[in-house]
Protein backbone atom coordinates (compact mmCIF):
# COMPACT_ATOMS: atom_id res chain seq x y z
CA UNK A 1 0.00 0.00 0.00
CA UNK A 2 1.27 3.48 -0.87
CA UNK A 3 0.46 6.01 1.83
CA UNK A 4 -0.61 9.53 0.87
CA UNK A 5 0.25 12.04 3.56
CA UNK A 6 -1.69 15.07 4.79
CA UNK A 7 -0.29 18.60 4.59
CA UNK A 8 0.43 18.42 8.34
CA UNK A 9 2.38 15.18 7.97
CA UNK A 10 4.39 16.56 5.08
CA UNK A 11 5.21 19.66 7.14
CA UNK A 12 6.60 17.30 9.80
CA UNK A 13 8.53 15.38 7.17
CA UNK A 14 10.02 18.70 6.03
CA UNK A 15 11.39 19.14 9.56
CA UNK A 16 13.07 15.71 9.38
CA UNK A 17 14.28 16.54 5.88
CA UNK A 18 15.58 19.93 6.96
CA UNK A 19 17.65 18.31 9.69
CA UNK A 20 19.11 15.80 7.22
CA UNK A 21 19.94 18.63 4.81
CA UNK A 22 21.66 20.66 7.54
CA UNK A 23 23.73 17.66 8.59
CA UNK A 24 24.78 17.06 4.97
CA UNK A 25 25.74 20.72 4.53
CA UNK A 26 27.85 20.55 7.68
CA UNK A 27 29.52 17.30 6.62
CA UNK A 28 30.27 18.76 3.19
CA UNK A 29 32.10 21.66 4.83
CA UNK A 30 34.32 19.11 6.64
CA UNK A 31 35.21 17.02 3.60
CA UNK A 32 38.95 17.44 2.97
CA UNK A 33 42.06 15.32 2.50
CA UNK A 34 43.05 13.64 5.79
CA UNK A 35 39.55 13.64 7.31
CA UNK A 36 38.32 10.11 8.11
CA UNK A 37 34.88 8.82 7.25
CA UNK A 38 34.61 7.90 10.93
CA UNK A 39 35.06 11.60 11.80
CA UNK A 40 32.17 12.47 9.48
CA UNK A 41 30.00 9.77 11.04
CA UNK A 42 30.68 11.00 14.58
CA UNK A 43 29.82 14.56 13.57
CA UNK A 44 26.57 13.46 11.91
CA UNK A 45 25.47 11.33 14.84
CA UNK A 46 26.16 14.15 17.31
CA UNK A 47 24.14 16.67 15.27
CA UNK A 48 21.22 14.29 14.80
CA UNK A 49 21.03 13.42 18.51
CA UNK A 50 21.41 17.10 19.52
CA UNK A 51 18.35 17.87 17.40
CA UNK A 52 16.34 15.30 19.37
CA UNK A 53 16.24 12.97 16.36
CA UNK A 54 17.45 9.41 15.75
CA UNK A 55 19.96 8.29 13.10
CA UNK A 56 17.83 6.17 10.77
CA UNK A 57 20.56 3.84 9.52
CA UNK A 58 22.17 2.84 12.83
CA UNK A 59 20.89 -0.60 13.78
CA UNK A 60 18.90 -0.95 10.53
CA UNK A 61 19.37 -4.66 9.73
CA UNK A 62 22.45 -4.38 11.94
CA UNK A 63 24.08 -1.47 10.06
CA UNK A 64 26.69 -0.07 12.48
CA UNK A 65 26.79 3.69 11.77
CA UNK A 66 24.74 6.89 11.37
CA UNK A 67 25.87 7.60 7.80
CA UNK A 68 27.11 5.72 4.77
CA UNK A 69 30.38 7.02 3.29
CA UNK A 70 31.29 5.44 -0.04
CA UNK A 71 34.58 6.36 -1.72
CA UNK A 72 35.42 6.13 -5.47
CA UNK A 73 34.31 2.69 -6.76
CA UNK A 74 32.09 2.21 -3.71
CA UNK A 75 28.50 2.82 -4.79
CA UNK A 76 26.56 2.88 -1.51
CA UNK A 77 26.56 1.55 2.07
CA UNK A 78 30.26 2.17 2.74
CA UNK A 79 30.79 1.76 6.50
CA UNK A 80 32.57 4.75 8.06
CA UNK A 81 35.89 4.11 9.79
CA UNK A 82 38.46 6.17 11.66
CA UNK A 83 41.09 4.38 9.61
CA UNK A 84 39.64 5.40 6.26
CA UNK A 85 41.09 8.80 5.35
CA UNK A 86 39.83 10.88 2.43
CA UNK A 87 42.53 11.64 -0.12
CA UNK A 88 42.96 14.43 -2.65
CA UNK A 89 41.23 13.37 -5.87
CA UNK A 90 38.71 11.01 -4.24
CA UNK A 91 34.96 11.32 -4.62
CA UNK A 92 32.91 10.48 -1.53
CA UNK A 93 29.19 9.75 -1.37
CA UNK A 94 27.65 10.65 1.97
CA UNK A 95 24.19 9.31 2.78
CA UNK A 96 22.29 10.56 5.84
CA UNK A 97 18.94 9.46 7.29
CA UNK A 98 17.15 10.59 10.43
CA UNK A 99 13.79 10.26 12.08
CA UNK A 100 12.31 13.23 13.90
CA UNK A 101 8.95 13.07 15.70
CA UNK A 102 8.18 9.78 13.97
CA UNK A 103 8.94 10.85 10.39
CA UNK A 104 11.96 10.05 8.25
CA UNK A 105 14.20 12.04 5.94
CA UNK A 106 16.85 10.48 3.67
CA UNK A 107 19.34 12.27 1.42
CA UNK A 108 22.75 11.75 -0.16
CA UNK A 109 25.33 13.77 -2.03
CA UNK A 110 28.62 12.89 -3.71
CA UNK A 111 31.44 15.36 -3.21
CA UNK A 112 34.89 15.89 -4.67
CA UNK A 113 37.82 15.77 -2.25
CA UNK A 114 40.07 18.61 -3.41
CA UNK A 115 40.77 18.57 -7.13
CA UNK A 116 39.28 15.56 -8.97
CA UNK A 117 39.65 14.27 -12.53
CA UNK A 118 37.48 15.74 -15.27
CA UNK A 119 35.74 12.37 -15.62
CA UNK A 120 34.91 12.30 -11.91
CA UNK A 121 33.61 15.87 -12.01
CA UNK A 122 31.40 15.02 -15.00
CA UNK A 123 30.06 11.92 -13.23
CA UNK A 124 29.04 14.01 -10.21
CA UNK A 125 27.42 16.68 -12.36
CA UNK A 126 25.49 14.22 -14.53
CA UNK A 127 24.24 12.19 -11.55
CA UNK A 128 22.98 15.28 -9.76
CA UNK A 129 21.38 16.53 -12.99
CA UNK A 130 19.66 13.14 -13.39
CA UNK A 131 18.19 13.52 -9.90
CA UNK A 132 16.97 17.06 -10.61
CA UNK A 133 15.42 16.04 -13.95
CA UNK A 134 13.73 13.06 -12.28
CA UNK A 135 12.34 15.27 -9.52
CA UNK A 136 10.81 17.52 -12.20
CA UNK A 137 8.69 14.50 -13.26
CA UNK A 138 7.17 14.14 -9.78
CA UNK A 139 3.65 15.39 -10.55
CA UNK A 140 0.16 14.03 -9.87
CA UNK A 141 -0.93 11.82 -12.78
CA UNK A 142 2.65 10.83 -13.68
CA UNK A 143 3.90 7.30 -13.06
CA UNK A 144 6.66 5.97 -10.85
CA UNK A 145 8.57 4.60 -13.84
CA UNK A 146 8.77 8.09 -15.42
CA UNK A 147 11.32 8.84 -12.70
CA UNK A 148 13.65 5.97 -13.55
CA UNK A 149 13.22 6.48 -17.27
CA UNK A 150 14.32 10.11 -16.92
CA UNK A 151 17.37 9.12 -14.86
CA UNK A 152 18.41 6.39 -17.29
CA UNK A 153 18.05 8.58 -20.39
CA UNK A 154 20.19 11.35 -18.98
CA UNK A 155 22.88 9.10 -17.54
CA UNK A 156 23.25 6.86 -20.60
CA UNK A 157 23.49 9.86 -22.93
CA UNK A 158 26.88 10.47 -21.29
CA UNK A 159 27.98 6.82 -21.60
CA UNK A 160 27.52 6.20 -17.87
CA UNK A 161 25.30 3.43 -16.45
CA UNK A 162 22.63 3.15 -13.78
CA UNK A 163 22.76 0.56 -11.02
CA UNK A 164 19.84 -1.89 -11.13
CA UNK A 165 20.24 -3.79 -7.85
CA UNK A 166 19.38 -0.88 -5.56
CA UNK A 167 16.39 1.42 -5.89
CA UNK A 168 14.73 4.46 -4.36
CA UNK A 169 11.68 4.04 -2.15
CA UNK A 170 8.62 5.51 -0.55
CA UNK A 171 9.39 7.06 2.84
CA UNK A 172 7.34 8.32 5.77
CA UNK A 173 6.91 6.73 9.17
CA UNK A 174 9.43 4.10 8.08
CA UNK A 175 12.58 4.67 6.06
CA UNK A 176 11.56 2.20 3.37
CA UNK A 177 7.93 2.15 2.29
CA UNK A 178 6.20 1.29 -0.96
CA UNK A 179 6.67 1.88 -3.84
CA UNK A 180 10.13 0.91 -5.05
CA UNK A 181 11.60 3.61 -7.31
CA UNK A 182 14.05 2.11 -9.84
CA UNK A 183 16.48 4.32 -11.74
CA UNK A 184 15.78 2.70 -15.11
CA UNK A 185 12.89 1.49 -17.24
CA UNK A 186 10.15 2.36 -19.69
CA UNK A 187 8.02 5.45 -18.97
CA UNK A 188 4.31 5.25 -18.12
CA UNK A 189 4.47 2.13 -15.94
CA UNK A 190 3.95 1.37 -12.30
CA UNK A 191 1.85 3.20 -9.73
CA UNK A 192 0.39 6.58 -10.56
CA UNK A 193 1.84 9.50 -8.60
CA UNK A 194 -0.67 11.32 -6.47
CA UNK A 195 -0.71 14.22 -4.11
CA UNK A 196 0.76 13.38 -0.68
CA UNK A 197 3.06 10.58 -1.81
CA UNK A 198 6.62 10.97 -0.56
CA UNK A 199 9.51 9.31 -2.40
CA UNK A 200 13.24 9.01 -1.79
CA UNK A 201 14.70 9.27 -5.28
CA UNK A 202 18.30 8.13 -5.43
CA UNK A 203 20.16 7.57 -8.69
CA UNK A 204 23.34 5.49 -8.34
CA UNK A 205 25.49 5.97 -11.43
CA UNK A 206 28.64 4.12 -12.50
CA UNK A 207 31.22 5.61 -14.83
CA UNK A 208 31.67 2.12 -16.33
CA UNK A 209 29.39 -0.91 -16.42
CA UNK A 210 26.31 -1.26 -14.20
CA UNK A 211 27.29 -4.49 -12.40
CA UNK A 212 27.83 -4.39 -8.64
CA UNK A 213 29.22 -6.67 -5.97
CA UNK A 214 28.95 -6.52 -2.20
CA UNK A 215 32.17 -6.73 -0.17
CA UNK A 216 32.84 -9.26 2.61
CA UNK A 217 31.66 -6.74 5.26
CA UNK A 218 28.17 -7.58 4.00
CA UNK A 219 27.33 -3.92 3.24
CA UNK A 220 29.68 -2.03 0.94
CA UNK A 221 28.44 -2.22 -2.67
CA UNK A 222 31.17 -1.56 -5.25
CA UNK A 223 31.32 -1.48 -9.03
CA UNK A 224 32.38 -4.86 -10.41
CA UNK A 225 34.65 -3.21 -12.98
CA UNK A 226 36.29 -0.89 -10.44
CA UNK A 227 34.91 2.25 -12.12
CA UNK A 228 33.89 5.33 -10.13
CA UNK A 229 30.32 5.63 -8.85
CA UNK A 230 28.16 8.54 -7.66
CA UNK A 231 24.95 8.72 -5.62
CA UNK A 232 22.59 11.65 -5.05
CA UNK A 233 19.31 11.38 -3.14
CA UNK A 234 16.43 13.61 -2.08
CA UNK A 235 13.20 12.98 -0.21
CA UNK A 236 10.46 14.52 -2.38
CA UNK A 237 6.72 15.06 -1.81
CA UNK A 238 4.13 15.03 -4.61
CA UNK A 239 2.00 18.18 -4.34
CA UNK A 240 -0.73 19.58 -6.60
CA UNK A 241 1.92 21.80 -8.19
CA UNK A 242 5.71 21.79 -8.05
CA UNK A 243 7.36 18.82 -6.31
CA UNK A 244 8.50 19.71 -2.80
CA UNK A 245 12.11 18.69 -2.07
CA UNK A 246 11.90 18.02 1.68
CA UNK A 247 15.69 17.56 1.98
CA UNK A 248 16.57 20.69 -0.04
CA UNK A 249 19.75 22.35 1.20
CA UNK A 250 19.52 26.09 1.72
CA UNK A 251 23.10 26.37 0.55
CA UNK A 252 23.75 23.46 -1.83
CA UNK A 253 26.42 21.20 -0.26
CA UNK A 254 28.48 21.09 -3.43
CA UNK A 255 28.55 24.88 -3.82
CA UNK A 256 29.40 25.59 -0.22
CA UNK A 257 32.07 22.94 -0.43
N1 LIG B 1 19.69 5.90 1.68
C1 LIG B 1 19.88 4.51 1.90
C2 LIG B 1 18.59 3.81 1.67
O1 LIG B 1 17.80 4.01 1.16
C3 LIG B 1 20.59 4.15 3.10
C4 LIG B 1 20.30 2.94 3.85
S1 LIG B 1 21.67 2.47 4.73
C5 LIG B 1 21.17 1.31 5.80
O2 LIG B 1 18.13 3.03 1.77
F1 LIG B 1 22.14 0.96 6.42
F2 LIG B 1 20.33 1.83 6.61
F3 LIG B 1 20.60 0.32 5.16
CO1 LIG C 1 17.25 6.02 0.53
JSON list of N, CA and C in Angstrom, two decimals, residues 91-92 110-112 116 119-129 160 229-232:
[
{"chain": "A", "resi": 91, "resn": "UNK", "atom": "N", "xyz": [36.34, 10.84, -4.77]},
{"chain": "A", "resi": 91, "resn": "UNK", "atom": "CA", "xyz": [34.96, 11.32, -4.62]},
{"chain": "A", "resi": 91, "resn": "UNK", "atom": "C", "xyz": [34.34, 10.51, -3.49]},
{"chain": "A", "resi": 92, "resn": "UNK", "atom": "N", "xyz": [33.52, 11.18, -2.67]},
{"chain": "A", "resi": 92, "resn": "UNK", "atom": "CA", "xyz": [32.91, 10.48, -1.53]},
{"chain": "A", "resi": 92, "resn": "UNK", "atom": "C", "xyz": [31.41, 10.75, -1.51]},
{"chain": "A", "resi": 110, "resn": "UNK", "atom": "N", "xyz": [27.25, 13.33, -3.45]},
{"chain": "A", "resi": 110, "resn": "UNK", "atom": "CA", "xyz": [28.62, 12.89, -3.71]},
{"chain": "A", "resi": 110, "resn": "UNK", "atom": "C", "xyz": [29.48, 14.12, -3.94]},
{"chain": "A", "resi": 111, "resn": "UNK", "atom": "N", "xyz": [30.59, 14.16, -3.22]},
{"chain": "A", "resi": 111, "resn": "UNK", "atom": "CA", "xyz": [31.44, 15.36, -3.21]},
{"chain": "A", "resi": 111, "resn": "UNK", "atom": "C", "xyz": [32.84, 15.05, -3.68]},
{"chain": "A", "resi": 112, "resn": "UNK", "atom": "N", "xyz": [33.48, 16.04, -4.32]},
{"chain": "A", "resi": 112, "resn": "UNK", "atom": "CA", "xyz": [34.89, 15.89, -4.67]},
{"chain": "A", "resi": 112, "resn": "UNK", "atom": "C", "xyz": [35.75, 16.18, -3.44]},
{"chain": "A", "resi": 116, "resn": "UNK", "atom": "N", "xyz": [39.51, 16.91, -8.44]},
{"chain": "A", "resi": 116, "resn": "UNK", "atom": "CA", "xyz": [39.28, 15.56, -8.97]},
{"chain": "A", "resi": 116, "resn": "UNK", "atom": "C", "xyz": [39.43, 15.57, -10.48]},
{"chain": "A", "resi": 119, "resn": "UNK", "atom": "N", "xyz": [36.74, 13.44, -15.53]},
{"chain": "A", "resi": 119, "resn": "UNK", "atom": "CA", "xyz": [35.74, 12.37, -15.62]},
{"chain": "A", "resi": 119, "resn": "UNK", "atom": "C", "xyz": [34.92, 12.28, -14.33]},
{"chain": "A", "resi": 120, "resn": "UNK", "atom": "N", "xyz": [35.62, 12.37, -13.20]},
{"chain": "A", "resi": 120, "resn": "UNK", "atom": "CA", "xyz": [34.91, 12.30, -11.91]},
{"chain": "A", "resi": 120, "resn": "UNK", "atom": "C", "xyz": [33.96, 13.49, -11.77]},
{"chain": "A", "resi": 121, "resn": "UNK", "atom": "N", "xyz": [34.44, 14.67, -12.13]},
{"chain": "A", "resi": 121, "resn": "UNK", "atom": "CA", "xyz": [33.61, 15.87, -12.01]},
{"chain": "A", "resi": 121, "resn": "UNK", "atom": "C", "xyz": [32.37, 15.74, -12.90]},
{"chain": "A", "resi": 122, "resn": "UNK", "atom": "N", "xyz": [32.54, 15.20, -14.10]},
{"chain": "A", "resi": 122, "resn": "UNK", "atom": "CA", "xyz": [31.40, 15.02, -15.00]},
{"chain": "A", "resi": 122, "resn": "UNK", "atom": "C", "xyz": [30.40, 14.02, -14.41]},
{"chain": "A", "resi": 123, "resn": "UNK", "atom": "N", "xyz": [30.94, 12.93, -13.84]},
{"chain": "A", "resi": 123, "resn": "UNK", "atom": "CA", "xyz": [30.06, 11.92, -13.23]},
{"chain": "A", "resi": 123, "resn": "UNK", "atom": "C", "xyz": [29.20, 12.54, -12.13]},
{"chain": "A", "resi": 124, "resn": "UNK", "atom": "N", "xyz": [29.80, 13.37, -11.30]},
{"chain": "A", "resi": 124, "resn": "UNK", "atom": "CA", "xyz": [29.04, 14.01, -10.21]},
{"chain": "A", "resi": 124, "resn": "UNK", "atom": "C", "xyz": [27.96, 14.92, -10.80]},
{"chain": "A", "resi": 125, "resn": "UNK", "atom": "N", "xyz": [28.37, 15.73, -11.78]},
{"chain": "A", "resi": 125, "resn": "UNK", "atom": "CA", "xyz": [27.42, 16.68, -12.36]},
{"chain": "A", "resi": 125, "resn": "UNK", "atom": "C", "xyz": [26.23, 15.96, -13.01]},
{"chain": "A", "resi": 126, "resn": "UNK", "atom": "N", "xyz": [26.54, 14.93, -13.78]},
{"chain": "A", "resi": 126, "resn": "UNK", "atom": "CA", "xyz": [25.49, 14.22, -14.53]},
{"chain": "A", "resi": 126, "resn": "UNK", "atom": "C", "xyz": [24.55, 13.48, -13.57]},
{"chain": "A", "resi": 127, "resn": "UNK", "atom": "N", "xyz": [25.10, 12.91, -12.50]},
{"chain": "A", "resi": 127, "resn": "UNK", "atom": "CA", "xyz": [24.24, 12.19, -11.55]},
{"chain": "A", "resi": 127, "resn": "UNK", "atom": "C", "xyz": [23.32, 13.16, -10.83]},
{"chain": "A", "resi": 128, "resn": "UNK", "atom": "N", "xyz": [23.84, 14.31, -10.43]},
{"chain": "A", "resi": 128, "resn": "UNK", "atom": "CA", "xyz": [22.98, 15.28, -9.76]},
{"chain": "A", "resi": 128, "resn": "UNK", "atom": "C", "xyz": [21.93, 15.83, -10.74]},
{"chain": "A", "resi": 129, "resn": "UNK", "atom": "N", "xyz": [22.35, 16.08, -11.98]},
{"chain": "A", "resi": 129, "resn": "UNK", "atom": "CA", "xyz": [21.38, 16.53, -12.99]},
{"chain": "A", "resi": 129, "resn": "UNK", "atom": "C", "xyz": [20.28, 15.49, -13.20]},
{"chain": "A", "resi": 160, "resn": "UNK", "atom": "N", "xyz": [27.48, 6.78, -19.22]},
{"chain": "A", "resi": 160, "resn": "UNK", "atom": "CA", "xyz": [27.52, 6.20, -17.87]},
{"chain": "A", "resi": 160, "resn": "UNK", "atom": "C", "xyz": [26.40, 5.17, -17.75]},
{"chain": "A", "resi": 229, "resn": "UNK", "atom": "N", "xyz": [31.78, 5.61, -8.96]},
{"chain": "A", "resi": 229, "resn": "UNK", "atom": "CA", "xyz": [30.32, 5.63, -8.85]},
{"chain": "A", "resi": 229, "resn": "UNK", "atom": "C", "xyz": [29.86, 6.82, -8.02]},
{"chain": "A", "resi": 230, "resn": "UNK", "atom": "N", "xyz": [28.73, 7.39, -8.39]},
{"chain": "A", "resi": 230, "resn": "UNK", "atom": "CA", "xyz": [28.16, 8.54, -7.66]},
{"chain": "A", "resi": 230, "resn": "UNK", "atom": "C", "xyz": [26.72, 8.25, -7.24]},
{"chain": "A", "resi": 231, "resn": "UNK", "atom": "N", "xyz": [26.29, 8.93, -6.19]},
{"chain": "A", "resi": 231, "resn": "UNK", "atom": "CA", "xyz": [24.95, 8.72, -5.62]},
{"chain": "A", "resi": 231, "resn": "UNK", "atom": "C", "xyz": [24.43, 10.06, -5.09]},
{"chain": "A", "resi": 232, "resn": "UNK", "atom": "N", "xyz": [23.27, 10.47, -5.60]},
{"chain": "A", "resi": 232, "resn": "UNK", "atom": "CA", "xyz": [22.59, 11.65, -5.05]},
{"chain": "A", "resi": 232, "resn": "UNK", "atom": "C", "xyz": [21.17, 11.23, -4.69]}
]
